[in-house]
Amino acid sequence: MGACILDKCLWVVSGGIEAVPGIQKAKEMGLFVVVSDGSPKAPGFQFADHKVIASTYDIQCTLKKALNFHRKVRPINGVICFAADVPLTVATIANSLNLPGISIKTAKLATDKLEMKRCFKKLGIPIPWFSPVESVNHLKKIISSRDKIFIIKPVDSRGARGVLRLTSKVDVDWAYSYSKSFSPTSRVMIEEFLEGPQVSTESILLNGKGFTPGFSDRNYEFLERFTPFIIENGGEQPSRLNKHQVIELKNLAEKTALAMGIYTGIAKGDLIYTQDGPVVIEMAARLSGGWFSSDQIPIATGVDLLKIAIKLALGESVLPDEATPKFSKGVAIRYFFPEPGKIIDIQYSDSLHSLPWVHKLLFFVERGDTIEKVTDHTKRAGCVITTGATRKEAVERAEWIVSQIKIVTHK
C-alpha cells in the first residue's frame, strides 16, 4: 500500500451489517471513513470516524450532506458502497465531486432491470427472452402465447423482493399485483425461466481489462419448497462446471460489464449456463452482499476484493496480480430457514463457533422475534460459511452445521 493512501477520506454509503467488513478494511488502510445511513443504529457507525444520517436511497439528501462535508469539514477523496444496492447514490456523489467511479448512465442501467436488458439485447449480450408488462391482461396474453415458464419481477427492486416463478399453479392476478407492489415506480417485467446451473460472479475491471476472481455455484435446492418465490440457499466454490464453461461464463461477465460502461470498477453478475451456452440474468455495478466479496472470495482465492474496490474508489492503481486468484479452496455458505412463528428458542452448541473450518456462524434473528413466511432474501434467519480442502468437503460441513441448529418457533 502506497503512503499516498494514508489519511485520505472515503465516504461509505450504507452502514449495514454487511458493510462492516468494508468499513473495517478502509480503517486498516489508514483512511478517514465517513459512513452515511438512514438508521441511527446502523452497525457500521461504530467503526466510522464520522457518521451522517441520510437514507442510502435518498440521493439528494446524501449528496447535499456529502457536499457540505466536502466543503466545510474535509475533502472527500472517494465514495463507495459495500453490499448495498445503491450505485446511483454513489455515482451521483462521485460525479458531483469529480471523483473516480461509474457514470450516471451506467448507474441507472444497473438499477433498472428493463433498461439493462434492452441495453444487453442491443449489444448482442445473450439474455433470456423478456418483455415489459403493462397490465395484468397483458401478462395473461404473454403467458398464453408462449409455452414457457416465466419469471415476473419488479423493474427496480432488490433482494429477490417481488420475484416470482409463474408456474401453472400461480394466480396470475395476484402475481402481477404482488410483484408490482415492490416496484417504487410500479413497473414489472417478465422473462423466460431458463434451466441450467446458475453462478454468481464478481469481476474487477481495470482500464477495460477484466478479471473475475469471484465465481460461485448458486444453490437453489429449495426452489419447489418456496415456490413461487425464488429463494437462494447459498453457494459454493470452486465450481462444479468444467474449465471451458467457467472460462465462457467469466468472459461473458467481463464483456457484459464493459457493455454497461464499467471500464474501471466492480461488476457483480448473475449468470446461467444453459444448453445453448452462457446467458446473463442480471448485472450489478457494485460489490456483492452475502459475504461473497468480503469473505467468500478472499478465503477461496486470496484476492482482497474489498481492498481493490477501495483503491479504485480513490483512484489508486491496482496491479493485475492483485486481481488474480492465488489458490482455489473450498468454501460454502448455507442459510437457515425456520418455520414461521414467534421464536421460542435457538438451540445449538457454542462449540460450533470454535471449529477451525467454520468461518462465520451468524443469526439475523433472536428469541422473541417473529419469523415470517419466506418470500425473499430478507427473510433468511442466519447463515454459516465453511471452508474445506475441496468444494465437497466445505458443502458437507455447511450442511452438517445447519443440521445442528434448531430455531424453535411457535405459531
Coordinates of C-alpha atoms in Angstrom, one line a residue:
M1 CA 0.0 0.0 0.0
G2 CA 1.4 3.4 -1.0
A3 CA 1.8 6.1 1.6
C4 CA -0.4 8.3 -0.6
I5 CA -3.5 6.4 0.5
L6 CA -3.0 7.2 4.2
D7 CA -5.4 9.7 5.7
K8 CA -7.4 10.1 2.6
C9 CA -11.2 10.4 3.2
L10 CA -13.6 7.7 2.0
W11 CA -17.4 8.2 2.1
V12 CA -19.2 4.9 2.5
V13 CA -22.9 4.9 1.6
S14 CA -24.7 2.4 3.9
G15 CA -23.6 1.2 7.3
G16 CA -25.5 -2.1 7.3
I17 CA -24.1 -5.2 8.9
E18 CA -22.6 -6.5 5.7
A19 CA -20.9 -3.1 5.1
V20 CA -18.9 -3.5 8.3
P21 CA -16.0 -5.6 6.8
G22 CA -15.5 -2.9 4.1
I23 CA -15.5 -0.1 6.7
Q24 CA -13.0 -2.0 8.8
K25 CA -10.8 -2.7 5.7
A26 CA -10.8 1.1 5.0
K27 CA -9.7 1.8 8.5
E28 CA -7.0 -0.8 8.3
M29 CA -5.7 1.0 5.2
G30 CA -5.4 4.2 7.2
L31 CA -8.3 6.1 5.7
F32 CA -10.6 8.6 7.4
V33 CA -14.0 7.0 7.0
V34 CA -17.4 8.7 6.8
V35 CA -20.5 6.5 6.8
S36 CA -23.9 7.6 5.8
D37 CA -27.1 5.6 6.6
G38 CA -30.7 6.4 7.3
S39 CA -30.7 4.4 10.6
P40 CA -29.1 6.0 13.7
K41 CA -28.4 2.4 14.8
A42 CA -26.6 1.3 11.7
P43 CA -23.8 -1.2 12.8
G44 CA -21.2 0.5 10.6
F45 CA -21.4 3.7 12.6
Q46 CA -19.4 2.3 15.4
F47 CA -16.4 1.8 13.1
A48 CA -16.6 5.2 11.4
D49 CA -14.7 8.3 12.0
H50 CA -17.7 10.4 11.2
K51 CA -21.4 9.4 10.8
V52 CA -24.1 11.0 8.7
I53 CA -27.8 10.3 9.0
A54 CA -29.1 10.0 5.4
S55 CA -31.1 7.3 3.7
T56 CA -29.0 5.3 1.3
Y57 CA -31.8 5.6 -1.2
D58 CA -32.3 9.4 -0.7
I59 CA -29.9 10.5 -3.3
Q60 CA -30.4 14.3 -3.0
C61 CA -30.2 14.2 0.8
T62 CA -27.0 12.1 0.8
L63 CA -25.5 14.4 -1.9
K64 CA -26.3 17.6 0.0
K65 CA -24.7 16.3 3.2
A66 CA -21.7 15.0 1.3
L67 CA -21.1 18.3 -0.5
N68 CA -21.4 20.1 2.8
F69 CA -18.9 17.8 4.5
H70 CA -16.5 18.1 1.5
R71 CA -16.6 21.9 1.7
K72 CA -16.7 22.5 5.4
V73 CA -15.0 19.6 7.1
R74 CA -12.5 17.9 4.8
P75 CA -12.3 16.9 1.1
I76 CA -13.8 13.6 0.2
N77 CA -11.3 11.5 -1.9
G78 CA -13.5 8.6 -2.8
V79 CA -17.1 7.2 -2.4
I80 CA -18.2 3.6 -2.3
C81 CA -20.8 1.2 -1.1
F82 CA -20.4 -2.3 0.4
A83 CA -23.1 -4.9 -0.1
A84 CA -25.7 -2.2 -0.7
D85 CA -27.6 -1.8 -4.0
V86 CA -27.2 2.0 -4.2
P87 CA -24.9 2.6 -7.2
L88 CA -26.9 5.7 -8.3
T89 CA -26.4 7.3 -4.9
V90 CA -22.6 6.5 -5.1
A91 CA -22.3 7.6 -8.7
T92 CA -24.2 10.9 -8.1
I93 CA -21.7 11.9 -5.3
A94 CA -18.7 10.8 -7.3
N95 CA -19.8 12.7 -10.4
S96 CA -20.7 15.8 -8.4
L97 CA -17.2 15.9 -6.8
N98 CA -15.3 14.7 -9.9
L99 CA -14.2 11.5 -8.1
P100 CA -13.5 8.1 -9.6
G101 CA -16.5 5.9 -10.3
I102 CA -19.0 4.8 -12.9
S103 CA -21.1 7.2 -14.9
I104 CA -24.7 8.2 -14.0
K105 CA -25.8 6.4 -17.2
T106 CA -24.2 3.2 -16.0
A107 CA -25.6 3.5 -12.5
K108 CA -29.1 4.0 -13.9
L109 CA -28.7 0.9 -16.1
A110 CA -27.7 -1.1 -13.0
T111 CA -30.9 0.0 -11.1
D112 CA -33.4 -0.5 -14.0
K113 CA -33.6 -4.2 -15.0
L114 CA -35.7 -3.4 -18.0
E115 CA -33.3 -0.9 -19.5
M116 CA -30.4 -3.2 -18.6
K117 CA -32.0 -6.0 -20.6
R118 CA -32.7 -3.6 -23.5
C119 CA -29.0 -2.5 -23.5
F120 CA -27.8 -6.1 -23.5
K121 CA -30.1 -7.1 -26.3
K122 CA -29.0 -4.2 -28.4
L123 CA -25.3 -5.0 -27.9
G124 CA -25.7 -8.8 -28.5
I125 CA -25.3 -10.0 -24.9
P126 CA -27.1 -13.3 -24.5
I127 CA -30.1 -12.9 -22.2
P128 CA -33.4 -14.6 -21.5
W129 CA -36.4 -13.5 -23.6
F130 CA -38.1 -10.6 -21.8
S131 CA -40.8 -8.1 -22.0
P132 CA -42.2 -5.2 -20.0
V133 CA -45.7 -5.9 -18.6
E134 CA -48.2 -3.1 -19.0
S135 CA -51.2 -4.7 -17.2
V136 CA -52.4 -8.0 -15.8
N137 CA -54.2 -8.6 -19.1
H138 CA -51.0 -8.0 -21.0
L139 CA -49.3 -10.5 -18.7
K140 CA -52.0 -13.1 -19.3
K141 CA -51.7 -12.6 -23.1
I142 CA -47.9 -13.1 -22.9
I143 CA -48.3 -16.3 -20.9
S144 CA -51.0 -17.8 -23.1
S145 CA -49.0 -17.0 -26.3
R146 CA -45.7 -18.8 -25.3
D147 CA -45.4 -22.3 -23.9
K148 CA -42.8 -21.4 -21.3
I149 CA -42.3 -20.9 -17.6
F150 CA -41.7 -17.3 -16.8
I151 CA -40.3 -15.1 -14.1
I152 CA -42.1 -11.9 -13.1
K153 CA -40.1 -9.2 -11.2
P154 CA -40.2 -5.6 -10.3
V155 CA -38.1 -3.5 -12.7
D156 CA -36.4 -1.7 -9.8
S157 CA -36.3 -3.7 -6.6
R158 CA -33.6 -5.8 -4.9
G159 CA -33.0 -8.8 -2.6
A160 CA -35.5 -11.0 -4.6
R161 CA -38.4 -8.9 -3.4
G162 CA -41.4 -9.4 -5.7
V163 CA -39.7 -12.0 -7.8
L164 CA -41.9 -15.0 -8.7
R165 CA -41.8 -18.1 -10.8
L166 CA -45.0 -18.3 -12.8
T167 CA -46.0 -22.0 -12.9
S168 CA -49.5 -23.1 -13.8
K169 CA -50.4 -23.1 -10.1
V170 CA -49.8 -19.4 -9.6
D171 CA -52.7 -17.0 -9.6
V172 CA -51.7 -14.5 -12.3
D173 CA -53.8 -11.6 -11.0
W174 CA -52.2 -12.0 -7.5
A175 CA -48.7 -12.4 -9.0
Y176 CA -48.9 -9.2 -11.0
S177 CA -50.3 -7.2 -8.1
Y178 CA -47.7 -8.6 -5.7
S179 CA -44.7 -8.0 -7.9
K180 CA -45.8 -4.5 -8.8
S181 CA -46.1 -3.6 -5.1
F182 CA -42.3 -3.9 -4.7
S183 CA -41.5 -1.5 -7.5
P184 CA -41.0 2.1 -6.5
T185 CA -42.1 3.1 -10.0
S186 CA -44.9 0.5 -10.2
R187 CA -43.3 -1.3 -13.2
V188 CA -42.9 -5.0 -13.7
M189 CA -41.3 -7.2 -16.3
I190 CA -41.4 -10.8 -17.4
E191 CA -38.6 -13.0 -18.6
E192 CA -38.3 -16.6 -19.6
F193 CA -37.2 -19.0 -16.8
L194 CA -34.1 -20.8 -18.1
E195 CA -32.9 -24.2 -16.9
G196 CA -29.2 -24.8 -16.0
P197 CA -26.7 -24.2 -13.3
Q198 CA -26.6 -20.6 -12.1
V199 CA -23.5 -18.8 -10.9
S200 CA -22.6 -15.6 -9.1
T201 CA -19.6 -13.7 -10.5
E202 CA -17.6 -10.8 -9.2
S203 CA -15.4 -9.1 -11.7
I204 CA -12.8 -6.4 -11.5
L205 CA -12.4 -4.1 -14.5
L206 CA -9.0 -2.3 -14.8
N207 CA -9.0 0.1 -17.7
G208 CA -11.2 -2.2 -19.8
K209 CA -9.4 -5.4 -18.9
G210 CA -11.5 -7.9 -16.9
F211 CA -10.6 -10.2 -14.0
T212 CA -13.2 -12.5 -12.4
P213 CA -11.9 -14.0 -9.1
G214 CA -15.4 -14.4 -7.8
F215 CA -17.2 -17.5 -9.2
S216 CA -19.6 -19.4 -7.1
D217 CA -22.3 -22.0 -7.9
R218 CA -25.7 -20.8 -6.6
N219 CA -27.8 -23.2 -4.6
Y220 CA -31.5 -23.4 -5.4
E221 CA -32.3 -26.7 -3.7
F222 CA -35.5 -25.2 -2.2
L223 CA -37.0 -23.9 -5.4
E224 CA -40.0 -26.1 -5.0
R225 CA -40.3 -25.7 -1.3
F226 CA -40.7 -21.9 -1.5
T227 CA -42.4 -21.7 -4.9
P228 CA -43.5 -19.3 -6.4
F229 CA -40.8 -17.3 -4.5
I230 CA -37.3 -17.8 -5.8
I231 CA -35.0 -18.2 -2.7
E232 CA -31.3 -18.9 -3.0
N233 CA -29.9 -21.2 -0.3
G234 CA -26.3 -20.1 -0.5
G235 CA -23.4 -21.0 -2.8
E236 CA -20.2 -22.9 -3.1
Q237 CA -16.7 -22.7 -4.6
P238 CA -14.9 -23.9 -6.7
S239 CA -17.5 -24.5 -9.3
R240 CA -18.8 -27.9 -10.5
L241 CA -18.7 -26.6 -14.0
N242 CA -15.8 -27.7 -16.3
K243 CA -12.9 -25.4 -17.1
H244 CA -14.3 -24.5 -20.6
Q245 CA -17.7 -23.5 -19.1
V246 CA -16.1 -21.4 -16.4
I247 CA -14.0 -19.5 -18.9
E248 CA -17.0 -18.9 -21.1
L249 CA -19.0 -17.5 -18.2
K250 CA -16.2 -15.4 -16.9
N251 CA -15.6 -13.9 -20.4
L252 CA -19.3 -13.2 -20.7
A253 CA -19.4 -11.5 -17.3
E254 CA -16.5 -9.2 -18.2
K255 CA -18.0 -8.5 -21.7
T256 CA -21.3 -7.6 -20.0
A257 CA -19.6 -5.2 -17.5
L258 CA -18.0 -3.4 -20.4
A259 CA -21.3 -3.2 -22.2
M260 CA -22.8 -1.5 -19.2
G261 CA -20.0 1.1 -19.3
I262 CA -17.9 -0.3 -16.4
Y263 CA -14.3 0.2 -17.6
T264 CA -12.7 0.5 -14.2
G265 CA -14.7 -0.8 -11.2
I266 CA -16.6 -3.8 -9.8
A267 CA -19.3 -5.8 -11.5
K268 CA -21.5 -8.4 -9.8
G269 CA -23.1 -10.9 -12.2
D270 CA -25.9 -13.4 -12.1
L271 CA -25.4 -15.8 -14.9
I272 CA -26.6 -19.2 -16.0
Y273 CA -25.2 -21.9 -18.2
T274 CA -27.9 -23.2 -20.5
Q275 CA -28.0 -26.0 -23.1
D276 CA -27.2 -23.2 -25.6
G277 CA -24.4 -21.7 -23.6
P278 CA -23.9 -18.9 -21.1
V279 CA -26.6 -16.3 -20.5
V280 CA -26.7 -13.2 -18.4
I281 CA -29.6 -12.8 -16.0
E282 CA -28.6 -9.5 -14.3
M283 CA -25.5 -7.5 -13.5
A284 CA -24.9 -5.0 -10.7
A285 CA -22.4 -2.2 -10.7
R286 CA -21.2 -2.8 -7.1
L287 CA -19.7 -5.2 -4.6
S288 CA -21.9 -8.2 -3.7
G289 CA -23.6 -9.0 -0.5
G290 CA -24.0 -12.3 1.2
W291 CA -20.4 -12.0 2.5
F292 CA -19.3 -13.0 -1.0
S293 CA -17.0 -10.1 -1.8
S294 CA -15.9 -9.6 1.8
D295 CA -15.3 -13.2 3.0
Q296 CA -16.0 -16.0 0.5
I297 CA -13.9 -14.7 -2.4
P298 CA -10.8 -13.8 -0.3
I299 CA -10.7 -17.2 1.6
A300 CA -11.4 -19.1 -1.6
T301 CA -8.9 -17.3 -3.9
G302 CA -6.7 -15.0 -1.9
V303 CA -8.0 -11.9 -3.7
D304 CA -8.6 -9.0 -1.4
L305 CA -11.7 -7.7 -3.2
L306 CA -12.6 -5.0 -0.6
K307 CA -9.1 -3.5 -0.7
I308 CA -9.1 -3.4 -4.5
A309 CA -12.5 -1.8 -4.6
I310 CA -11.4 0.9 -2.1
K311 CA -8.3 1.6 -4.1
L312 CA -10.3 2.0 -7.3
A313 CA -12.8 4.3 -5.5
L314 CA -9.8 6.5 -4.5
G315 CA -8.3 6.5 -8.0
E316 CA -5.3 4.4 -6.9
S317 CA -3.7 1.9 -9.3
V318 CA -4.4 -1.8 -9.0
L319 CA -2.0 -4.3 -10.4
P320 CA -3.3 -7.3 -12.4
D321 CA -1.6 -9.6 -9.8
E322 CA -3.8 -8.2 -7.1
A323 CA -6.9 -9.3 -9.0
T324 CA -5.7 -12.7 -9.9
P325 CA -6.5 -15.8 -7.7
K326 CA -3.6 -17.2 -5.8
F327 CA -5.2 -20.5 -5.0
S328 CA -8.5 -22.3 -5.1
K329 CA -10.0 -23.5 -1.8
G330 CA -13.4 -25.0 -0.9
V331 CA -15.9 -22.5 0.5
A332 CA -19.7 -22.9 1.1
I333 CA -22.4 -20.8 2.5
R334 CA -25.9 -22.0 3.6
Y335 CA -28.8 -20.2 5.2
F336 CA -31.3 -21.0 8.0
F337 CA -35.0 -21.2 7.2
P338 CA -37.0 -22.0 10.4
E339 CA -40.8 -22.4 10.3
P340 CA -42.9 -19.2 10.6
G341 CA -43.9 -18.1 14.0
K342 CA -42.5 -16.5 17.2
I343 CA -39.0 -17.7 18.1
I344 CA -39.1 -19.6 21.4
D345 CA -35.5 -20.8 21.4
I346 CA -32.4 -21.0 19.3
Q347 CA -30.7 -24.3 20.2
Y348 CA -27.1 -25.1 19.2
S349 CA -23.7 -25.7 20.8
D350 CA -21.4 -22.7 21.3
S351 CA -18.6 -25.1 20.4
L352 CA -19.6 -24.8 16.7
H353 CA -18.1 -21.3 16.6
S354 CA -14.7 -22.7 17.5
L355 CA -14.5 -25.3 14.8
P356 CA -11.5 -24.3 12.6
W357 CA -13.4 -24.7 9.4
V358 CA -16.4 -22.5 10.5
H359 CA -15.5 -19.1 9.1
K360 CA -18.8 -17.4 10.1
L361 CA -21.9 -18.5 12.0
L362 CA -24.4 -15.8 12.2
F363 CA -28.0 -15.3 13.3
F364 CA -30.1 -12.5 11.9
V365 CA -32.9 -13.1 14.5
E366 CA -33.2 -13.7 18.2
R367 CA -35.6 -15.0 20.8
G368 CA -38.9 -13.2 20.7
D369 CA -38.6 -12.2 17.0
T370 CA -41.3 -13.4 14.6
I371 CA -40.3 -15.5 11.7
E372 CA -42.4 -14.5 8.6
K373 CA -43.1 -16.7 5.6
V374 CA -40.0 -16.8 3.3
T375 CA -40.8 -14.6 0.3
D376 CA -37.4 -13.0 -0.4
H377 CA -33.8 -13.0 0.8
T378 CA -34.5 -10.6 3.7
K379 CA -36.4 -13.4 5.4
R380 CA -33.4 -15.7 5.9
A381 CA -32.7 -16.2 9.6
G382 CA -29.0 -16.7 9.6
C383 CA -26.1 -18.3 7.8
V384 CA -22.9 -20.4 8.1
I385 CA -19.8 -20.1 6.0
T386 CA -17.5 -23.1 6.0
T387 CA -14.2 -24.0 4.4
G388 CA -12.7 -27.3 3.2
A389 CA -9.9 -28.8 1.2
T390 CA -12.5 -29.3 -1.6
R391 CA -15.9 -27.8 -2.5
K392 CA -17.5 -31.1 -1.5
E393 CA -15.9 -31.0 2.0
A394 CA -17.0 -27.4 2.5
V395 CA -20.6 -28.1 1.5
E396 CA -20.8 -31.2 3.7
R397 CA -19.6 -29.2 6.6
A398 CA -22.0 -26.4 6.0
E399 CA -24.9 -28.8 5.7
W400 CA -23.8 -30.5 9.0
I401 CA -23.8 -27.2 10.8
V402 CA -27.3 -26.5 9.5
S403 CA -28.4 -29.8 10.9
Q404 CA -27.0 -29.0 14.3
I405 CA -29.1 -25.8 14.7
K406 CA -32.7 -25.7 15.7
I407 CA -34.6 -22.5 15.7
V408 CA -37.8 -23.3 17.6
T409 CA -40.9 -21.3 16.7
H410 CA -44.5 -21.3 17.8
K411 CA -47.4 -20.1 15.7

